[in-house]
Amino acid sequence: MLKKEFRSGFVSLVGRPNAGKSTLLNYMIGQKIAITSDKPQTTRNRIVGVITNDEWQMVLLDTPGIHKPKDKLGDSMVKVALNTLNEVDVVYYLIDGSVPFGGGDAFIIQKLKEVKTPVFLLLNKIDLLDKNKLLPMIDFYRAKRDWQEIVPVSALKGENINSLLEATLGHMQKGPQYYPEDALTDQPERVLIAELVREKVIETTREEIPHSVAVIVEHMESRTDDLVYIGVSIYVERDSQKGILIGKNGDKLKVIGSRARLDIEKLLGNRVFLELWVKVKTDWRNRDSLLNELGYRQK
Ligand SMILES: Nc1nc2c(ncn2[C@@H]2O[C@H](COP(=O)(O)OP(=O)(O)OP(=O)(O)O)[C@@H](O)[C@H]2O)c(=O)[nH]1
Ligand SMILES: [Mg+2]
């Protein structure tokens, strides 16, 4: 029997902050490779997720939420997202179906009108919706643009993701296997670890702090066969934020550390000794050299 020709392609996930892009990426990959949170602007970089089988490979690109930038980090995040639109075979434009249409989505739809790539409109979070609202909502969005597909989904519950995959496969062309068959992501282990720490900081803080935090793994070494030592710096922008993050008697930092350690141990399959330092880097979100050092793309 003749083997079918191998197919492959790229899909970019774009949308406003909090639409559920990273949740969808994790669901489709079957593992947590992107951190998620209920606070906007969680993802700061393009994150590759790979699905491979004998017949095809799909490379998904999770991107930062498109928003009105207030600093250089924000500029870079929005550019990262918009730059993917013309590089891929399919764009998934995720809408949070549980919040009203607003200027942010009007801006993205305008941008999408300028690209030739097929765009799937994904109405996400349908688990939160009254089913009677779905059809009128689909009609509302149908009038906004000529979408390749409109797919209601729940990234959190995994609803309708199989039909989404089927529809997407129709756009994969004959092509190479871009990543090894066992690759799930392009992120190095140290980045995954730093991101898990950042996720716990976002989870346990409010207002400006989640946006003011950057995390770097400084040291990582095996101390014994089953114990890895990991030293991590958490950067904030002001002394007052450092105080909040450490908390009374170091309590807050302890919570962050123990939650992060559990996730990191799961990731590495090893016991972990995690040491966290909080440091101040004034206004790092507007300083090119620091943005580069912290791994946030500048284009
Ligand atoms: N109920 C429900 N919640 C969802 C769904 N998808 C995502 N969420 C929640 O929405 C919040 C935002 O999800 P993320 O995946 O971090 O959103 P994002 O689009 O990656 O956000 P940014 O990285 O900030 O652009 C999280 O609290 C998720 O648990 C869904 O289908 N249903
Ligand atoms: Mg995200």
CSV table of C-alpha atoms and ligand atoms in Angstrom, one decimal:
chain,number,residue,atom,x,y,z
A,1,MET,CA,0.0,0.0,0.0
A,2,LEU,CA,1.3,3.5,-0.8
A,3,LYS,CA,2.0,5.6,2.2
A,4,LYS,CA,0.1,8.9,2.2
A,5,GLU,CA,2.2,11.9,1.6
A,6,PHE,CA,3.2,13.6,4.9
A,7,ARG,CA,1.5,16.9,5.5
A,8,SER,CA,2.5,19.8,7.8
A,9,GLY,CA,1.7,23.4,8.5
A,10,PHE,CA,1.6,26.3,10.9
A,11,VAL,CA,-1.3,27.7,12.9
A,12,SER,CA,-1.1,31.0,14.8
A,13,LEU,CA,-3.4,31.7,17.8
A,14,VAL,CA,-4.2,35.4,18.2
A,15,GLY,CA,-6.7,37.5,20.0
A,16,ARG,CA,-7.2,39.9,22.9
A,17,PRO,CA,-5.6,39.1,26.2
A,18,ASN,CA,-7.4,36.5,28.2
A,19,ALA,CA,-9.3,35.0,25.3
A,20,GLY,CA,-8.0,31.6,26.1
A,21,LYS,CA,-5.2,31.1,23.5
A,22,SER,CA,-2.7,29.5,25.9
A,23,THR,CA,-5.4,27.3,27.4
A,24,LEU,CA,-6.3,26.1,23.9
A,25,LEU,CA,-2.6,25.5,23.0
A,26,ASN,CA,-2.2,23.3,26.2
A,27,TYR,CA,-5.4,21.4,25.5
A,28,MET,CA,-4.4,20.7,21.9
A,29,ILE,CA,-0.8,19.6,22.8
A,30,GLY,CA,-2.1,17.6,25.7
A,31,GLN,CA,0.4,19.1,28.1
A,32,LYS,CA,0.9,22.4,29.9
A,33,ILE,CA,3.6,24.2,27.9
A,34,ALA,CA,2.2,27.7,28.2
A,35,ILE,CA,1.3,29.4,31.5
A,36,THR,CA,-2.3,30.7,31.8
A,37,SER,CA,-4.1,33.0,34.2
A,38,ASP,CA,-7.3,35.0,34.6
A,39,LYS,CA,-5.3,38.2,34.4
A,40,PRO,CA,-4.6,39.8,31.0
A,41,GLN,CA,-1.2,39.8,29.2
A,42,THR,CA,0.1,36.6,30.7
A,43,THR,CA,1.9,35.4,27.5
A,44,ARG,CA,4.8,37.6,26.5
A,45,ASN,CA,6.5,35.5,23.8
A,46,ARG,CA,5.6,33.4,20.8
A,47,ILE,CA,5.4,29.8,22.1
A,48,VAL,CA,5.6,26.9,19.7
A,49,GLY,CA,3.5,23.8,20.4
A,50,VAL,CA,3.8,20.7,18.2
A,51,ILE,CA,1.4,17.9,17.3
A,52,THR,CA,2.9,15.0,15.4
A,53,ASN,CA,1.7,11.7,14.1
A,54,ASP,CA,2.5,9.3,11.2
A,55,GLU,CA,0.6,11.4,8.7
A,56,TRP,CA,1.0,15.0,9.7
A,57,GLN,CA,2.6,17.6,11.9
A,58,MET,CA,0.9,20.7,13.0
A,59,VAL,CA,2.9,23.6,14.5
A,60,LEU,CA,0.8,25.9,16.7
A,61,LEU,CA,2.1,29.3,17.7
A,62,ASP,CA,0.6,30.8,20.8
A,63,THR,CA,1.0,34.6,20.9
A,64,PRO,CA,0.7,37.4,23.4
A,65,GLY,CA,-2.7,39.1,23.6
A,66,ILE,CA,-3.1,42.0,21.2
A,67,HIS,CA,-3.7,45.2,23.2
A,68,LYS,CA,-3.0,48.9,23.3
A,69,PRO,CA,0.7,48.9,24.4
A,70,LYS,CA,1.7,51.1,27.3
A,71,ASP,CA,5.4,50.3,27.3
A,72,LYS,CA,8.2,48.8,25.1
A,73,LEU,CA,7.4,45.3,26.4
A,74,GLY,CA,3.8,45.8,25.2
A,75,ASP,CA,5.0,47.0,21.8
A,76,SER,CA,7.1,44.0,21.4
A,77,MET,CA,4.3,41.6,22.5
A,78,VAL,CA,1.9,43.0,20.0
A,79,LYS,CA,4.5,42.9,17.2
A,80,VAL,CA,5.2,39.3,18.0
A,81,ALA,CA,1.5,38.4,17.6
A,82,LEU,CA,0.9,40.5,14.5
A,83,ASN,CA,4.1,39.2,12.8
A,84,THR,CA,2.8,35.6,12.8
A,85,LEU,CA,-0.3,36.4,10.7
A,86,ASN,CA,1.4,36.2,7.3
A,87,GLU,CA,3.8,33.4,8.3
A,88,VAL,CA,1.2,30.7,8.8
A,89,ASP,CA,-1.2,28.5,6.9
A,90,VAL,CA,-4.2,29.2,9.2
A,91,VAL,CA,-4.9,31.9,11.8
A,92,TYR,CA,-7.1,31.0,14.8
A,93,TYR,CA,-8.7,34.2,16.0
A,94,LEU,CA,-10.0,33.5,19.5
A,95,ILE,CA,-12.8,35.5,21.0
A,96,ASP,CA,-13.9,35.3,24.6
A,97,GLY,CA,-17.6,34.6,24.0
A,98,SER,CA,-18.4,35.6,27.6
A,99,VAL,CA,-17.4,39.2,27.3
A,100,PRO,CA,-19.0,41.9,25.0
A,101,PHE,CA,-17.5,42.9,21.7
A,102,GLY,CA,-15.3,45.9,22.1
A,103,GLY,CA,-12.7,48.2,20.5
A,104,GLY,CA,-9.9,45.7,21.0
A,105,ASP,CA,-11.6,43.2,18.8
A,106,ALA,CA,-12.6,45.8,16.2
A,107,PHE,CA,-8.8,46.6,16.0
A,108,ILE,CA,-7.9,43.0,15.5
A,109,ILE,CA,-10.6,42.4,12.9
A,110,GLN,CA,-9.2,45.4,11.0
A,111,LYS,CA,-5.7,43.9,11.1
A,112,LEU,CA,-7.1,40.5,9.9
A,113,LYS,CA,-8.7,42.2,6.9
A,114,GLU,CA,-5.2,43.0,5.7
A,115,VAL,CA,-4.0,39.4,5.6
A,116,LYS,CA,-4.6,36.7,3.0
A,117,THR,CA,-4.1,33.8,5.4
A,118,PRO,CA,-7.4,31.8,6.0
A,119,VAL,CA,-8.8,32.9,9.4
A,120,PHE,CA,-10.9,30.7,11.7
A,121,LEU,CA,-13.0,32.6,14.2
A,122,LEU,CA,-13.0,30.6,17.4
A,123,LEU,CA,-15.8,31.6,19.8
A,124,ASN,CA,-14.3,30.4,23.0
A,125,LYS,CA,-15.6,29.8,26.5
A,126,ILE,CA,-18.9,28.4,25.2
A,127,ASP,CA,-19.2,26.5,28.5
A,128,LEU,CA,-20.0,29.9,30.1
A,129,LEU,CA,-22.6,30.8,27.5
A,130,ASP,CA,-26.4,30.4,27.6
A,131,LYS,CA,-26.9,28.1,24.5
A,132,ASN,CA,-29.6,30.5,23.2
A,133,LYS,CA,-27.0,33.2,22.8
A,134,LEU,CA,-24.7,31.2,20.6
A,135,LEU,CA,-26.5,31.5,17.2
A,136,PRO,CA,-27.1,35.3,17.5
A,137,MET,CA,-23.4,35.7,18.4
A,138,ILE,CA,-22.3,33.7,15.4
A,139,ASP,CA,-24.5,35.8,13.2
A,140,PHE,CA,-23.0,39.0,14.7
A,141,TYR,CA,-19.4,37.9,14.0
A,142,ARG,CA,-20.3,36.5,10.6
A,143,ALA,CA,-21.3,40.0,9.4
A,144,LYS,CA,-17.8,41.4,10.4
A,145,ARG,CA,-15.7,39.5,8.0
A,146,ASP,CA,-15.5,36.6,5.6
A,147,TRP,CA,-14.2,33.9,8.0
A,148,GLN,CA,-12.9,30.6,6.6
A,149,GLU,CA,-14.7,28.9,9.5
A,150,ILE,CA,-16.5,29.8,12.6
A,151,VAL,CA,-16.0,27.3,15.4
A,152,PRO,CA,-17.6,27.5,18.8
A,153,VAL,CA,-15.2,25.9,21.3
A,154,SER,CA,-14.3,25.5,25.0
A,155,ALA,CA,-10.6,25.4,25.3
A,156,LEU,CA,-10.9,24.7,29.0
A,157,LYS,CA,-13.3,21.7,28.7
A,158,GLY,CA,-12.0,20.6,25.3
A,159,GLU,CA,-15.4,21.0,23.6
A,160,ASN,CA,-15.4,20.8,19.8
A,161,ILE,CA,-11.6,20.7,19.5
A,162,ASN,CA,-11.8,17.5,17.3
A,163,SER,CA,-13.9,19.3,14.7
A,164,LEU,CA,-11.5,22.2,14.9
A,165,LEU,CA,-8.5,19.9,14.2
A,166,GLU,CA,-10.3,18.2,11.3
A,167,ALA,CA,-11.1,21.6,9.7
A,168,THR,CA,-7.5,22.7,10.2
A,169,LEU,CA,-6.0,19.6,8.7
A,170,GLY,CA,-7.7,20.5,5.4
A,171,HIS,CA,-5.3,23.4,5.2
A,172,MET,CA,-2.1,21.4,5.9
A,173,GLN,CA,-0.1,20.9,2.7
A,174,LYS,CA,2.4,18.3,1.6
A,175,GLY,CA,5.5,19.3,3.6
A,176,PRO,CA,8.3,18.3,5.9
A,177,GLN,CA,8.3,17.3,9.5
A,178,TYR,CA,9.7,20.6,11.0
A,179,TYR,CA,10.2,19.3,14.6
A,180,PRO,CA,11.3,15.9,15.9
A,181,GLU,CA,8.4,13.6,16.4
A,182,ASP,CA,8.7,13.7,20.2
A,183,ALA,CA,9.0,17.5,20.4
A,184,LEU,CA,6.1,19.3,22.1
A,185,THR,CA,7.5,22.8,22.3
A,186,ASP,CA,10.6,24.8,21.4
A,187,GLN,CA,11.0,26.3,24.9
A,188,PRO,CA,14.1,25.3,26.7
A,189,GLU,CA,13.7,23.7,30.2
A,190,ARG,CA,14.9,26.9,31.9
A,191,VAL,CA,12.3,29.0,30.2
A,192,LEU,CA,9.5,26.6,31.2
A,193,ILE,CA,10.7,26.7,34.8
A,194,ALA,CA,10.9,30.5,34.8
A,195,GLU,CA,7.5,30.7,33.4
A,196,LEU,CA,6.0,28.4,36.0
A,197,VAL,CA,7.4,30.7,38.7
A,198,ARG,CA,6.0,33.7,36.9
A,199,GLU,CA,2.6,32.0,36.8
A,200,LYS,CA,2.6,31.5,40.6
A,201,VAL,CA,3.5,35.2,41.0
A,202,ILE,CA,0.6,36.2,38.8
A,203,GLU,CA,-1.7,33.9,40.7
A,204,THR,CA,-0.8,35.4,44.1
A,205,THR,CA,-0.6,39.1,43.2
A,206,ARG,CA,-2.8,41.9,41.9
A,207,GLU,CA,-3.0,45.1,40.0
A,208,GLU,CA,0.3,46.2,38.5
A,209,ILE,CA,2.5,43.5,40.0
A,210,PRO,CA,1.8,40.7,37.5
A,211,HIS,CA,2.8,43.0,34.7
A,212,SER,CA,5.9,44.2,36.6
A,213,VAL,CA,7.4,40.8,37.1
A,214,ALA,CA,10.0,39.0,35.0
A,215,VAL,CA,11.7,35.8,36.0
A,216,ILE,CA,15.1,34.2,35.1
A,217,VAL,CA,16.6,30.9,36.1
A,218,GLU,CA,20.1,31.8,37.2
A,219,HIS,CA,21.5,28.4,38.3
A,220,MET,CA,20.4,24.8,37.8
A,221,GLU,CA,22.4,21.7,38.9
A,222,SER,CA,21.9,18.2,40.0
A,223,ARG,CA,22.9,17.9,43.7
A,224,THR,CA,22.3,14.2,44.1
A,225,ASP,CA,20.7,11.6,41.8
A,226,ASP,CA,17.2,12.7,42.5
A,227,LEU,CA,17.6,16.4,43.7
A,228,VAL,CA,18.0,19.4,41.4
A,229,TYR,CA,18.9,22.7,42.8
A,230,ILE,CA,17.4,25.7,41.0
A,231,GLY,CA,18.1,29.3,41.8
A,232,VAL,CA,15.7,31.8,40.3
A,233,SER,CA,15.6,35.7,40.2
A,234,ILE,CA,12.3,37.4,40.2
A,235,TYR,CA,12.6,41.0,39.0
A,236,VAL,CA,10.2,43.7,39.9
A,237,GLU,CA,10.2,47.4,39.1
A,238,ARG,CA,10.1,49.1,42.5
A,239,ASP,CA,11.1,48.5,46.1
A,240,SER,CA,7.5,48.6,47.3
A,241,GLN,CA,6.7,45.7,44.9
A,242,LYS,CA,9.6,43.8,46.3
A,243,GLY,CA,8.2,44.1,49.8
A,244,ILE,CA,4.7,42.9,48.6
A,245,LEU,CA,6.2,39.9,46.8
A,246,ILE,CA,8.2,38.8,49.8
A,247,GLY,CA,5.3,39.4,52.2
A,248,LYS,CA,5.3,39.5,56.0
A,249,ASN,CA,8.0,37.2,57.3
A,250,GLY,CA,8.6,36.0,53.7
A,251,ASP,CA,5.2,34.3,53.7
A,252,LYS,CA,4.1,35.3,50.2
A,253,LEU,CA,7.4,34.2,48.6
A,254,LYS,CA,7.1,30.9,50.4
A,255,VAL,CA,3.7,30.3,48.9
A,256,ILE,CA,5.0,31.2,45.4
A,257,GLY,CA,8.0,28.9,45.9
A,258,SER,CA,6.1,25.9,47.1
A,259,ARG,CA,3.5,26.1,44.4
A,260,ALA,CA,6.1,26.6,41.7
A,261,ARG,CA,8.2,23.7,43.1
A,262,LEU,CA,5.4,21.2,42.8
A,263,ASP,CA,4.9,22.1,39.1
A,264,ILE,CA,8.6,22.1,38.4
A,265,GLU,CA,9.0,18.7,40.0
A,266,LYS,CA,6.2,17.4,37.8
A,267,LEU,CA,8.0,18.8,34.8
A,268,LEU,CA,11.4,17.4,35.6
A,269,GLY,CA,10.3,14.2,37.3
A,270,ASN,CA,12.8,15.0,40.0
A,271,ARG,CA,12.8,16.4,43.5
A,272,VAL,CA,13.7,20.1,43.4
A,273,PHE,CA,15.3,22.5,45.8
A,274,LEU,CA,14.0,25.9,44.7
A,275,GLU,CA,15.6,29.2,45.8
A,276,LEU,CA,14.0,32.5,44.9
A,277,TRP,CA,15.6,36.0,45.0
A,278,VAL,CA,13.5,39.1,44.5
A,279,LYS,CA,15.4,42.0,42.8
A,280,VAL,CA,14.5,45.4,41.6
A,281,LYS,CA,15.2,46.5,38.0
A,282,THR,CA,13.7,49.9,37.7
A,283,ASP,CA,11.4,50.4,34.7
A,284,TRP,CA,12.7,47.2,33.0
A,285,ARG,CA,9.7,47.1,30.7
A,286,ASN,CA,11.0,50.2,28.9
A,287,ARG,CA,14.7,49.4,28.7
A,288,ASP,CA,15.9,47.6,25.5
A,289,SER,CA,18.9,46.0,27.0
A,290,LEU,CA,16.9,44.5,29.9
A,291,LEU,CA,14.2,43.4,27.6
A,292,ASN,CA,16.8,41.5,25.5
A,293,GLU,CA,18.4,40.1,28.6
A,294,LEU,CA,15.1,38.9,29.9
A,295,GLY,CA,14.4,37.1,26.6
A,296,TYR,CA,11.6,39.4,25.3
A,297,ARG,CA,12.0,39.8,21.6
A,298,GLN,CA,12.7,43.2,20.2
A,299,LYS,CA,11.9,43.6,16.5
B,1,LIG,N1,-14.7,28.9,31.4
B,1,LIG,C1,-13.7,28.9,30.5
B,1,LIG,N2,-12.6,29.6,30.9
B,1,LIG,C2,-11.6,29.6,30.0
B,1,LIG,C3,-11.7,28.9,28.7
B,1,LIG,N3,-10.5,29.1,28.0
B,1,LIG,C4,-9.7,29.8,28.9
B,1,LIG,N4,-10.3,30.1,30.0
B,1,LIG,C5,-9.8,30.9,31.2
B,1,LIG,O1,-9.6,32.2,30.7
B,1,LIG,C6,-8.4,32.7,31.4
B,1,LIG,C7,-7.4,33.2,30.3
B,1,LIG,O2,-6.9,32.1,29.7
B,1,LIG,P1,-5.5,32.1,29.0
B,1,LIG,O3,-5.3,30.9,28.2
B,1,LIG,O4,-4.4,32.5,29.9
B,1,LIG,O5,-5.7,33.3,27.9
B,1,LIG,P2,-4.7,34.0,26.8
B,1,LIG,O6,-5.6,34.3,25.7
B,1,LIG,O7,-3.6,33.1,26.6
B,1,LIG,O8,-4.3,35.3,27.6
B,1,LIG,P3,-2.9,36.2,27.3
B,1,LIG,O9,-1.8,35.3,27.4
B,1,LIG,O10,-3.0,37.2,28.4
B,1,LIG,O11,-3.1,36.9,26.0
B,1,LIG,C8,-7.9,31.6,32.3
B,1,LIG,O12,-8.4,31.9,33.6
B,1,LIG,C9,-8.5,30.4,31.7
B,1,LIG,O13,-8.7,29.3,32.6
B,1,LIG,C10,-12.9,28.2,28.4
B,1,LIG,O14,-13.1,27.6,27.3
B,1,LIG,N5,-13.9,28.3,29.4
B,2,MG,MG,-1.6,33.4,26.9
